[in-house]
Coordinates of C-alpha atoms in Angstrom, one line a residue:
M1 CA -15.5 -10.2 15.5
L2 CA -14.4 -13.7 14.3
K3 CA -17.6 -15.6 15.7
S4 CA -15.0 -19.3 14.8
L5 CA -12.4 -20.4 13.1
S6 CA -12.0 -24.5 11.0
I7 CA -9.3 -25.3 9.5
K8 CA -8.9 -28.6 8.5
N9 CA -5.4 -31.2 6.8
Y10 CA -3.7 -27.7 6.8
A11 CA 0.2 -28.8 7.9
L12 CA -0.1 -30.5 12.0
I13 CA -3.4 -29.7 11.6
E14 CA -5.8 -32.3 10.8
N15 CA -9.3 -31.7 11.0
L16 CA -9.6 -27.6 14.2
H17 CA -13.1 -26.3 14.4
V18 CA -13.5 -23.0 17.6
S19 CA -15.4 -20.1 18.7
F20 CA -14.7 -16.9 20.0
D21 CA -16.5 -14.5 22.1
N22 CA -16.3 -11.2 21.7
G23 CA -13.1 -10.0 25.1
L24 CA -9.9 -10.7 25.1
S25 CA -8.7 -14.3 24.7
I26 CA -5.8 -15.5 25.6
I27 CA -3.6 -18.1 23.2
T28 CA -0.5 -19.8 24.6
G29 CA 1.0 -23.2 24.4
E30 CA 5.2 -24.5 24.4
T31 CA 7.6 -22.9 22.3
G32 CA 6.4 -24.8 19.1
G33 CA 3.2 -26.3 19.9
G34 CA 1.4 -25.0 16.7
K35 CA 1.2 -21.4 17.4
S36 CA 2.6 -19.7 14.2
I37 CA 0.5 -22.6 12.2
L38 CA -2.8 -21.9 13.6
L39 CA -1.3 -17.5 12.8
Q40 CA -0.6 -19.0 9.8
G41 CA -3.6 -20.2 8.4
L42 CA -5.4 -17.6 9.7
S43 CA -3.5 -15.5 7.0
L44 CA -4.8 -16.8 4.2
I45 CA -8.2 -16.2 6.0
L46 CA -7.0 -12.6 5.8
G47 CA -5.5 -13.1 2.3
K48 CA -2.0 -15.0 2.0
R49 CA -0.5 -16.2 -0.8
A50 CA -1.4 -20.5 0.0
D51 CA 1.2 -22.2 -0.7
F52 CA 1.3 -26.8 -1.4
S53 CA 3.6 -28.3 0.6
S54 CA 1.2 -27.0 3.6
L55 CA -1.4 -29.6 2.9
K56 CA -0.7 -32.2 5.5
D57 CA -2.0 -35.0 3.6
N58 CA -1.7 -33.8 -0.2
S59 CA -3.4 -36.4 -1.9
I60 CA -7.1 -33.9 0.2
K61 CA -7.9 -30.6 -0.6
C62 CA -7.2 -28.1 2.5
I63 CA -10.0 -25.9 4.0
I64 CA -10.3 -23.4 6.3
E65 CA -12.9 -21.3 7.2
A66 CA -13.8 -18.4 9.4
V67 CA -16.7 -16.7 10.1
F68 CA -17.5 -13.1 11.2
D69 CA -19.9 -11.1 12.9
I70 CA -20.0 -7.9 10.5
T71 CA -23.6 -5.7 11.8
N72 CA -21.0 -2.7 13.5
Y73 CA -18.1 -3.0 10.6
D74 CA -19.8 -0.6 8.2
L75 CA -18.7 -2.5 5.7
K76 CA -22.3 -2.7 3.4
S77 CA -20.9 -0.5 0.8
F78 CA -17.4 -2.8 0.8
F79 CA -19.2 -5.6 0.2
K80 CA -22.0 -3.5 -3.1
D81 CA -18.4 -2.0 -4.3
E82 CA -17.2 -5.4 -5.1
N83 CA -20.5 -7.2 -5.9
L84 CA -20.4 -9.9 -3.3
D85 CA -23.4 -11.1 -1.2
F86 CA -23.9 -9.0 2.5
D87 CA -25.1 -11.1 5.7
D88 CA -23.8 -9.6 9.1
Q89 CA -22.6 -13.7 9.6
T90 CA -20.4 -13.9 6.9
I91 CA -18.3 -16.4 6.4
I92 CA -15.1 -17.1 4.5
R93 CA -13.5 -20.0 2.8
R94 CA -9.9 -20.6 1.4
E95 CA -9.1 -23.9 -0.3
I96 CA -5.7 -25.7 -1.0
L97 CA -6.3 -28.2 -3.7
P98 CA -4.2 -31.1 -4.8
S99 CA -3.6 -29.4 -8.0
G100 CA -1.9 -27.1 -6.1
K101 CA -4.6 -24.4 -7.1
S102 CA -5.9 -22.4 -4.6
R103 CA -9.9 -20.9 -4.6
A104 CA -11.3 -18.4 -2.6
F105 CA -14.9 -17.3 -0.9
V106 CA -16.8 -14.4 0.8
N107 CA -20.2 -15.8 1.6
D108 CA -20.2 -18.6 -0.8
S109 CA -19.0 -16.3 -3.6
P110 CA -15.3 -16.6 -5.0
V111 CA -13.6 -13.5 -4.9
Q112 CA -10.1 -12.8 -6.0
L113 CA -7.1 -12.7 -3.7
K114 CA -6.9 -8.5 -3.7
S115 CA -10.3 -8.8 -2.7
L116 CA -9.8 -10.8 0.5
Q117 CA -7.4 -8.8 1.4
L118 CA -9.5 -5.8 1.6
L119 CA -12.0 -7.5 3.7
G120 CA -9.1 -9.0 5.7
E121 CA -8.0 -5.3 6.7
R122 CA -10.9 -4.3 7.9
L123 CA -11.6 -7.5 9.9
I124 CA -9.0 -8.9 11.8
D125 CA -5.0 -6.6 12.5
I126 CA -2.5 -9.6 13.0
H127 CA 0.3 -7.1 14.6
S128 CA 4.2 -9.0 15.6
Q129 CA 7.4 -7.3 16.3
H130 CA 7.3 -7.8 12.5
E131 CA 4.2 -5.5 11.9
T132 CA 5.7 -3.2 14.8
L133 CA 7.3 -1.1 12.4
Q134 CA 3.7 0.1 10.5
I135 CA 4.5 3.0 12.7
V136 CA 7.4 4.6 11.5
D137 CA 5.3 4.3 8.2
D138 CA 4.1 8.3 7.5
N139 CA 0.1 7.7 7.1
Y140 CA -0.2 4.8 10.2
Q141 CA 1.1 7.8 11.4
F142 CA -1.9 10.0 10.4
K143 CA -3.8 8.0 10.7
V144 CA -3.3 7.8 14.4
I145 CA -3.5 11.9 14.9
D146 CA -6.7 11.9 12.4
A147 CA -8.0 9.7 14.4
L148 CA -7.6 11.5 17.6
A149 CA -9.0 15.1 15.6
G150 CA -12.4 13.5 14.3
N151 CA -11.2 14.0 10.6
A152 CA -12.5 11.1 9.3
S153 CA -15.3 12.8 7.3
M154 CA -13.8 15.2 6.5
L155 CA -10.3 13.6 5.1
K156 CA -13.3 11.4 2.9
R157 CA -14.2 15.0 1.3
Y158 CA -10.9 15.4 0.8
R159 CA -10.5 12.7 -1.1
E160 CA -13.7 12.7 -2.8
E161 CA -12.1 16.5 -4.3
L162 CA -8.9 15.1 -4.7
N163 CA -9.7 12.9 -7.4
Q164 CA -11.7 15.4 -9.1
F165 CA -8.9 18.0 -9.2
R166 CA -6.8 15.3 -10.9
V167 CA -9.4 15.0 -13.5
V168 CA -9.4 18.0 -14.5
R169 CA -5.9 18.6 -13.9
K170 CA -5.4 15.1 -15.9
E171 CA -8.0 16.6 -19.3
L172 CA -6.2 20.5 -18.5
D173 CA -2.2 18.3 -19.3
K174 CA -4.0 16.8 -22.1
L175 CA -6.0 19.4 -23.4
M176 CA -1.7 21.4 -23.5
K177 CA -0.4 18.0 -24.9
L178 CA -2.7 19.0 -27.8
K179 CA -2.4 22.5 -28.4
S180 CA 1.5 21.9 -28.0
E181 CA 1.1 19.4 -30.8
V182 CA -1.9 21.7 -32.8
I183 CA 1.2 24.9 -32.9
K184 CA 3.8 22.5 -33.7
E185 CA 1.8 21.0 -37.0
Q186 CA -1.0 23.9 -37.8
D187 CA 1.1 25.4 -40.4
Y188 CA 2.0 22.3 -42.4
N189 CA -2.3 21.4 -41.5
T190 CA -3.2 25.2 -42.7
F191 CA -0.7 24.6 -46.0
L192 CA -2.8 21.0 -46.9
L193 CA -6.1 22.1 -46.0
N194 CA -5.6 25.9 -48.0
E195 CA -3.5 23.3 -51.1
L196 CA -6.6 20.9 -50.6
L197 CA -9.0 24.0 -50.5
E198 CA -7.3 25.6 -53.9
A199 CA -7.8 22.2 -56.2
N200 CA -11.7 22.1 -55.8
L201 CA -12.2 18.8 -55.5
V202 CA -15.1 17.3 -57.3
E203 CA -15.7 13.5 -56.2
D204 CA -15.5 12.4 -60.2
E205 CA -13.8 15.1 -61.6
L206 CA -10.4 12.4 -62.6
V207 CA -12.8 10.0 -64.1
E208 CA -14.8 13.0 -66.3
L209 CA -11.2 14.2 -67.1
E210 CA -9.4 11.2 -67.8
E211 CA -11.4 11.1 -70.8
E212 CA -11.4 14.2 -72.0
Y213 CA -7.5 13.8 -72.0
E214 CA -7.9 10.2 -73.9
T215 CA -10.2 12.2 -76.5
L216 CA -8.1 15.6 -77.1
N217 CA -4.2 13.6 -77.1
N218 CA -6.1 11.0 -79.8
V219 CA -8.4 13.6 -82.1
E220 CA -6.5 13.1 -85.2
D221 CA -6.5 9.1 -84.6
I222 CA -10.4 9.5 -83.1
K223 CA -11.1 12.3 -86.9
E224 CA -9.4 9.7 -89.2
K225 CA -11.2 7.1 -87.7
L226 CA -14.7 8.3 -88.1
A227 CA -14.1 9.5 -91.5
T228 CA -13.1 6.4 -92.3
S229 CA -17.0 5.2 -90.7
Y230 CA -19.1 8.1 -92.6
Q231 CA -17.7 6.6 -96.1
I232 CA -18.1 3.1 -95.5
L233 CA -21.8 4.0 -94.5
N234 CA -21.8 6.8 -97.5
D235 CA -20.5 5.4 -100.3
E236 CA -22.1 6.4 -103.2
E237 CA -21.4 3.2 -104.8
Q238 CA -20.7 1.0 -102.1
G239 CA -21.4 2.9 -99.4
V240 CA -23.7 0.8 -97.0
M241 CA -26.6 3.0 -96.8
S242 CA -26.9 2.7 -100.4
R243 CA -26.3 -1.0 -100.6
L244 CA -29.3 -1.1 -98.0
S245 CA -31.2 1.2 -100.1
E246 CA -31.4 -1.5 -102.9
L247 CA -32.0 -3.9 -100.6
K248 CA -34.3 -1.9 -99.0
T249 CA -36.5 -1.0 -102.3
N250 CA -36.7 -4.6 -103.7
F251 CA -38.3 -6.2 -100.8
T252 CA -40.8 -3.4 -100.8
K253 CA -41.5 -4.6 -103.8
L254 CA -41.5 -8.3 -102.5
A255 CA -44.1 -7.0 -99.3
N256 CA -46.5 -6.2 -102.0
L257 CA -46.9 -9.4 -103.7
S258 CA -47.2 -11.8 -100.6
S259 CA -47.6 -10.8 -97.5
N260 CA -44.7 -13.4 -95.8
Y261 CA -42.1 -10.8 -97.7
N262 CA -43.5 -8.3 -94.4
N263 CA -41.2 -9.6 -91.4
L264 CA -38.3 -8.6 -93.7
F265 CA -38.9 -6.2 -94.7
E266 CA -40.2 -4.1 -91.5
R267 CA -36.4 -5.2 -89.6
I268 CA -34.8 -3.5 -92.9
R269 CA -36.1 -0.9 -92.8
S270 CA -35.5 -0.7 -89.0
S271 CA -32.4 -1.5 -90.2
F272 CA -32.2 1.4 -92.0
I273 CA -33.6 3.8 -89.8
E274 CA -30.6 2.8 -87.1
L275 CA -28.5 3.4 -89.4
D276 CA -29.7 6.2 -90.8
D277 CA -29.4 7.8 -87.4
I278 CA -25.5 6.6 -86.8
Q279 CA -24.7 8.2 -90.3
I280 CA -25.5 11.2 -88.8
E281 CA -24.0 11.1 -85.0
V282 CA -21.1 10.3 -86.9
D283 CA -20.6 13.3 -88.9
R284 CA -22.3 15.3 -86.2
L285 CA -18.9 14.1 -84.0
L286 CA -17.1 15.1 -87.2
E287 CA -18.0 18.5 -87.1
H288 CA -17.5 19.0 -83.6
L289 CA -14.1 17.4 -83.8
E290 CA -11.3 18.8 -83.2
A291 CA -8.1 19.2 -82.2
N292 CA -7.2 21.7 -78.4
P293 CA -3.8 22.2 -77.7
E294 CA -4.9 24.6 -75.6
R295 CA -7.2 22.9 -73.7
L296 CA -5.2 19.2 -73.8
E297 CA -2.6 21.9 -72.1
Q298 CA -5.4 22.6 -69.0
V299 CA -6.7 19.1 -68.6
N300 CA -2.8 17.8 -68.2
A301 CA -3.0 20.1 -65.7
R302 CA -5.2 19.6 -64.0
L303 CA -4.8 15.2 -63.6
G304 CA -1.5 16.5 -62.7
I305 CA -2.3 18.2 -59.9
L306 CA -5.0 16.0 -58.8
N307 CA -2.9 12.9 -59.7
N308 CA 0.3 15.1 -57.2
L309 CA -2.1 15.5 -54.4
L310 CA -3.4 11.9 -54.6
L311 CA -0.2 10.7 -54.2
K312 CA 1.2 12.8 -51.2
H313 CA -1.3 11.8 -49.3
G314 CA -1.6 8.4 -49.6
A315 CA -5.3 8.2 -50.7
M316 CA -7.0 5.9 -53.2
D317 CA -9.4 8.4 -55.2
L318 CA -10.4 11.7 -55.2
R319 CA -13.5 10.4 -52.5
E320 CA -10.9 9.3 -49.8
L321 CA -9.0 12.5 -50.8
I322 CA -11.9 14.9 -50.3
S323 CA -12.5 13.8 -46.7
I324 CA -8.3 14.2 -46.1
R325 CA -9.6 17.4 -46.0
D326 CA -12.3 17.4 -43.9
Q327 CA -10.9 15.5 -41.7
L328 CA -7.9 19.0 -42.0
L329 CA -11.2 21.0 -41.1
E330 CA -12.1 19.8 -38.4
K331 CA -8.4 20.2 -37.3
C332 CA -7.9 23.4 -38.4
S333 CA -11.6 24.8 -36.7
V334 CA -10.4 22.9 -33.0
T335 CA -7.4 25.0 -32.9
E336 CA -9.4 28.0 -32.9
N337 CA -11.4 26.7 -29.7
L338 CA -8.5 24.7 -27.7
D339 CA -7.9 28.6 -25.7
D340 CA -11.1 28.8 -25.0
T341 CA -11.9 25.5 -23.9
I342 CA -8.6 25.3 -21.6
L343 CA -9.0 28.6 -20.5
K344 CA -12.2 27.5 -18.8
K345 CA -10.5 23.8 -17.2
E346 CA -8.0 26.0 -16.0
A347 CA -10.3 28.1 -14.4
E348 CA -12.4 24.9 -13.1
L349 CA -9.3 23.5 -11.9
L350 CA -8.7 26.4 -10.1
E351 CA -11.5 26.2 -8.1
K352 CA -10.3 22.4 -7.2
Q353 CA -7.5 23.9 -6.1
K354 CA -8.7 26.2 -3.5
T355 CA -11.6 23.8 -2.4
L356 CA -8.6 21.4 -1.2
D357 CA -6.8 25.1 -0.5
H358 CA -9.5 25.1 2.8
L359 CA -10.1 22.0 3.2
S360 CA -6.5 20.9 4.3
K361 CA -6.1 23.8 5.9
D362 CA -9.0 23.1 8.4
I363 CA -7.7 19.8 8.9
H364 CA -4.0 20.9 9.8
E365 CA -5.8 22.8 12.2
K366 CA -7.4 20.3 13.4
R367 CA -4.8 17.9 13.9
R368 CA -2.8 20.4 15.6
S369 CA -4.8 20.9 17.5
A370 CA -4.3 16.4 18.8
I371 CA -1.4 16.4 18.9
P372 CA -0.5 17.8 22.5
N373 CA -3.3 15.2 23.5
L374 CA -2.0 12.4 21.4
K375 CA 1.4 13.4 22.8
Q376 CA 0.8 13.3 26.3
Q377 CA -2.1 9.5 26.8
L378 CA 1.1 8.1 24.7
E379 CA 4.2 9.4 26.7
T380 CA 1.5 8.4 30.2
I381 CA 1.0 5.0 29.0
L382 CA 4.3 4.7 28.5
K383 CA 5.5 5.2 31.6
D384 CA 3.2 2.3 33.2
L385 CA 4.3 0.3 30.3
G386 CA 8.8 1.1 32.0
M387 CA 8.9 3.9 30.0
P388 CA 9.4 6.8 32.4
N389 CA 11.4 9.3 30.2
A390 CA 9.8 8.3 26.6
K391 CA 8.9 11.4 25.1
F392 CA 7.8 13.0 21.6
S393 CA 7.9 15.3 19.7
I394 CA 5.1 15.2 16.4
Q395 CA 5.8 17.9 14.2
L396 CA 3.4 19.1 11.4
N397 CA 4.0 21.4 8.4
Y398 CA 1.8 22.6 6.5
T399 CA 3.5 22.4 2.7
T400 CA 2.1 23.6 -1.3
N401 CA 1.7 19.9 -2.1
L402 CA -1.0 18.1 -2.2
F403 CA -1.0 14.5 -0.5
S404 CA -2.9 11.9 -0.6
N405 CA -4.3 12.6 2.9
G406 CA -3.5 16.7 3.0
K407 CA -0.9 19.1 2.6
D408 CA 1.1 18.1 5.6
E409 CA 4.1 16.8 6.8
L410 CA 4.5 15.3 9.9
L411 CA 8.0 14.6 11.0
F412 CA 6.8 11.5 14.6
L413 CA 10.8 12.1 16.6
F414 CA 11.2 9.7 20.2
S415 CA 13.5 10.1 23.1
A416 CA 13.5 7.3 25.4
N417 CA 16.4 8.6 27.8
K418 CA 16.5 11.7 29.8
G419 CA 18.1 14.2 28.0
G420 CA 18.5 12.0 25.0
N421 CA 18.5 13.6 21.5
F422 CA 15.0 13.0 19.8
L423 CA 15.3 10.9 16.2
E424 CA 13.1 9.2 13.7
L425 CA 11.3 6.2 16.0
K426 CA 12.7 3.3 14.3
K427 CA 16.0 5.0 15.1
A428 CA 15.9 6.2 19.0
A429 CA 13.6 2.8 19.7
S430 CA 14.8 -1.3 20.4
G431 CA 12.6 -3.7 19.1
G432 CA 11.6 -3.7 22.6
E433 CA 10.2 -0.4 23.2
L434 CA 8.8 -0.7 19.5
S435 CA 6.4 -3.2 20.7
R436 CA 5.3 -1.0 23.9
I437 CA 4.6 2.1 21.3
M438 CA 2.2 0.4 19.8
L439 CA 1.0 -1.4 22.2
A440 CA -0.1 2.9 23.4
I441 CA -1.0 3.6 20.1
K442 CA -3.8 0.6 19.8
W443 CA -5.0 1.6 23.5
V444 CA -5.0 5.2 22.0
L445 CA -6.6 4.1 19.3
S446 CA -9.6 1.9 20.1
N447 CA -10.6 5.2 22.4
Y448 CA -11.4 7.1 19.1
I449 CA -12.2 4.8 16.2
K450 CA -13.8 1.4 15.5
L451 CA -10.8 -1.5 15.1
P452 CA -10.7 -4.5 13.5
T453 CA -10.5 -7.6 15.7
I454 CA -6.9 -7.6 16.5
M455 CA -4.6 -10.1 17.1
F456 CA -1.6 -9.7 19.0
D457 CA 0.8 -12.1 18.5
E458 CA 4.0 -12.4 21.5
I459 CA 4.3 -8.8 21.7
D460 CA 4.8 -9.1 25.1
T461 CA 8.7 -10.5 24.3
G462 CA 11.6 -9.3 26.7
V463 CA 9.0 -7.5 29.2
S464 CA 8.2 -9.2 32.7
G465 CA 6.7 -8.4 36.1
E466 CA 4.4 -5.0 36.4
I467 CA 5.1 -4.1 32.9
S468 CA 3.4 -7.2 32.1
N469 CA 1.0 -6.6 34.1
K470 CA -0.1 -3.6 33.0
M471 CA 0.7 -4.6 29.5
G472 CA -2.1 -7.4 30.2
E473 CA -5.3 -4.1 32.0
I474 CA -4.1 -2.5 28.8
M475 CA -5.1 -5.5 26.5
L476 CA -7.8 -5.6 28.7
D477 CA -9.4 -2.7 28.6
M478 CA -9.5 -2.5 24.6
S479 CA -10.8 -5.9 24.9
R480 CA -14.3 -4.0 26.4
S481 CA -15.1 -2.3 22.9
M482 CA -13.3 -4.9 20.8
Q483 CA -12.5 -8.4 20.4
V484 CA -8.8 -9.1 21.3
F485 CA -6.3 -12.7 20.8
T486 CA -2.7 -12.1 22.8
I487 CA -0.2 -15.3 22.4
T488 CA 1.8 -15.2 25.4
H489 CA 3.9 -17.0 27.6
L490 CA 3.5 -14.3 30.5
P491 CA 1.4 -15.5 33.3
Q492 CA 0.3 -11.8 34.2
I493 CA -0.6 -11.3 31.1
A494 CA -3.0 -14.4 30.0
A495 CA -4.6 -13.9 33.8
K496 CA -6.6 -11.2 32.1
G497 CA -8.0 -13.3 29.3
H498 CA -11.9 -13.9 29.9
Y499 CA -11.1 -17.2 27.7
H500 CA -7.5 -19.1 27.7
F501 CA -7.2 -20.6 24.3
K502 CA -4.1 -23.3 25.1
V503 CA -2.1 -25.1 21.6
Y504 CA -0.2 -28.0 21.8
K505 CA 0.7 -31.0 20.2
E506 CA 0.1 -34.4 20.2
D507 CA 0.8 -38.2 18.9
I508 CA -1.7 -39.8 17.5
N509 CA -1.3 -43.5 15.6
N510 CA 2.0 -42.3 15.3
I511 CA 1.3 -38.5 13.7
T512 CA 1.2 -36.0 15.4
Q513 CA -1.0 -32.9 15.3
T514 CA -1.2 -30.0 16.4
K515 CA -4.4 -29.1 18.8
L516 CA -5.9 -26.8 20.3
I517 CA -8.5 -26.3 23.2
R518 CA -11.0 -23.9 25.0
L519 CA -10.0 -24.3 29.3
N520 CA -12.2 -24.8 31.5
H521 CA -11.0 -22.7 34.8
D522 CA -9.2 -25.6 36.6
E523 CA -7.2 -26.0 33.6
R524 CA -6.3 -22.2 33.1
I525 CA -5.1 -22.3 36.5
V526 CA -2.9 -25.4 35.7
E527 CA -1.5 -23.8 32.6
I528 CA -0.8 -20.2 34.1
A529 CA 0.5 -22.7 37.3
Q530 CA 2.8 -24.2 35.0
M531 CA 3.7 -21.1 33.0
L532 CA 4.8 -20.1 36.6
G533 CA 6.6 -22.8 37.4
G534 CA 7.2 -25.1 35.0
I535 CA 6.5 -29.2 34.1
E536 CA 7.3 -29.5 37.8
M537 CA 4.1 -27.4 39.2
S538 CA 4.6 -26.1 43.5
S539 CA 1.5 -25.2 45.4
S540 CA 3.2 -21.7 45.3
A541 CA 3.3 -22.0 42.1
I542 CA -0.4 -23.0 41.7
A543 CA -2.2 -20.3 45.2
H544 CA 0.2 -17.6 42.9
A545 CA -2.1 -18.9 39.8
K546 CA -5.2 -18.7 41.9
E547 CA -4.2 -15.7 43.1
L548 CA -3.7 -13.6 39.5
L549 CA -6.5 -15.5 37.9
N550 CA -8.6 -13.9 40.6

């Protein structure tokens, strides 16, 4: 319930603080007195977007704060989901800064407007003639029937199962789409894979083949250069080995004469041994080097295959090409297992479907059983509200479609006059009739589910006399199980309240301000008497006011 409301620097309100109690609270005031400003301020607490132009003084911030007792609202899971600190006495605060920015807080934790709106829906239901249109909405009509049917727990389970069903169906759709794509690509992927498998790719092969190709392709030139090198080393007169042999002989003799030449002798001897080994290696290379046109053709063909594959797949080297081959292997293996996976997923989806069918059937049966009771209650209460010929035809059809609340389609038809045709509510009822129908529905709902605080904003427009008296009794009856506010111009309704607040304007230092005060018993007599007879109250108006209050 709403415990208190504070508004600072909003529209015509400079500083307002008021406390509220459970039961039925009446709010009255002259037209233009500021009741709409009060509602607009409260709407900000419920997540409505802020408007900088609403600041009374745009040099300081506007603060609107409300305290709620949410002990019996079963909101702990909501607070946990929204990552908010739970407190039985929850404080919601909105701030509009001079910069135009707006901030929202729940128990001093900053929140997004979306979270505030979700919380607000669970705390206060502001009902005006505009909100009356929600009764023509299917979702709201289902809410009413399900309240009477006691479907809350079953609907919760149905929605959980439906979410799981949708997840599985999405997974199956993804698999089927993959299969369709795979089928299109399968032949091509298989061709590419076989091509790569037949190539017998080896990571370092390309480098080795390129070296072999260069050797085979230049064999005559290589042979010529090796032969020349061998001749340089082995010429009998001018060859390097012959001249180095003479040099070695000279230094052998010098080393025998003096140890000063030993180092040079050892270096010459080592060079002789190294060059002798080079000579042997050059001779070996010459001996094994020969032209091989057939092998050259094979190497060239192999290089052509590998380079074409690199170009075809856009690979930089054989390592990347091998990676592409392995990816194709994986794709093709997935294709083989895909049908089994799809069959398992289809079986899982079928089980979910059976569960949903069973739950939706039970929900349907409970709704069907509740409809006569709802119809009877609404028609009875509307008769008391001056609509003696009001009749409902509520049609519930079980379909094959899975909706968010079952498999039913609902047709809520209404006739206001005897012998009249049944039509959709929005076509069959006037604005005033819709207001009375909504009041009747709210009353029925309050007997079955825990409703949030409700505020009726001039729902009694267009009615008077005994009907307004009955409206007041209905709201009073609702207030026994919930907190009810009603903004009214009718004295018959105003007299029903446990508490009475008056909204009025007052000029202070030539500045108009909106005020809200709680009336005591004597002040209520005066206010109701003025509602009956105007500012100039007669003794009969005062007597009538006292009679209404008693």
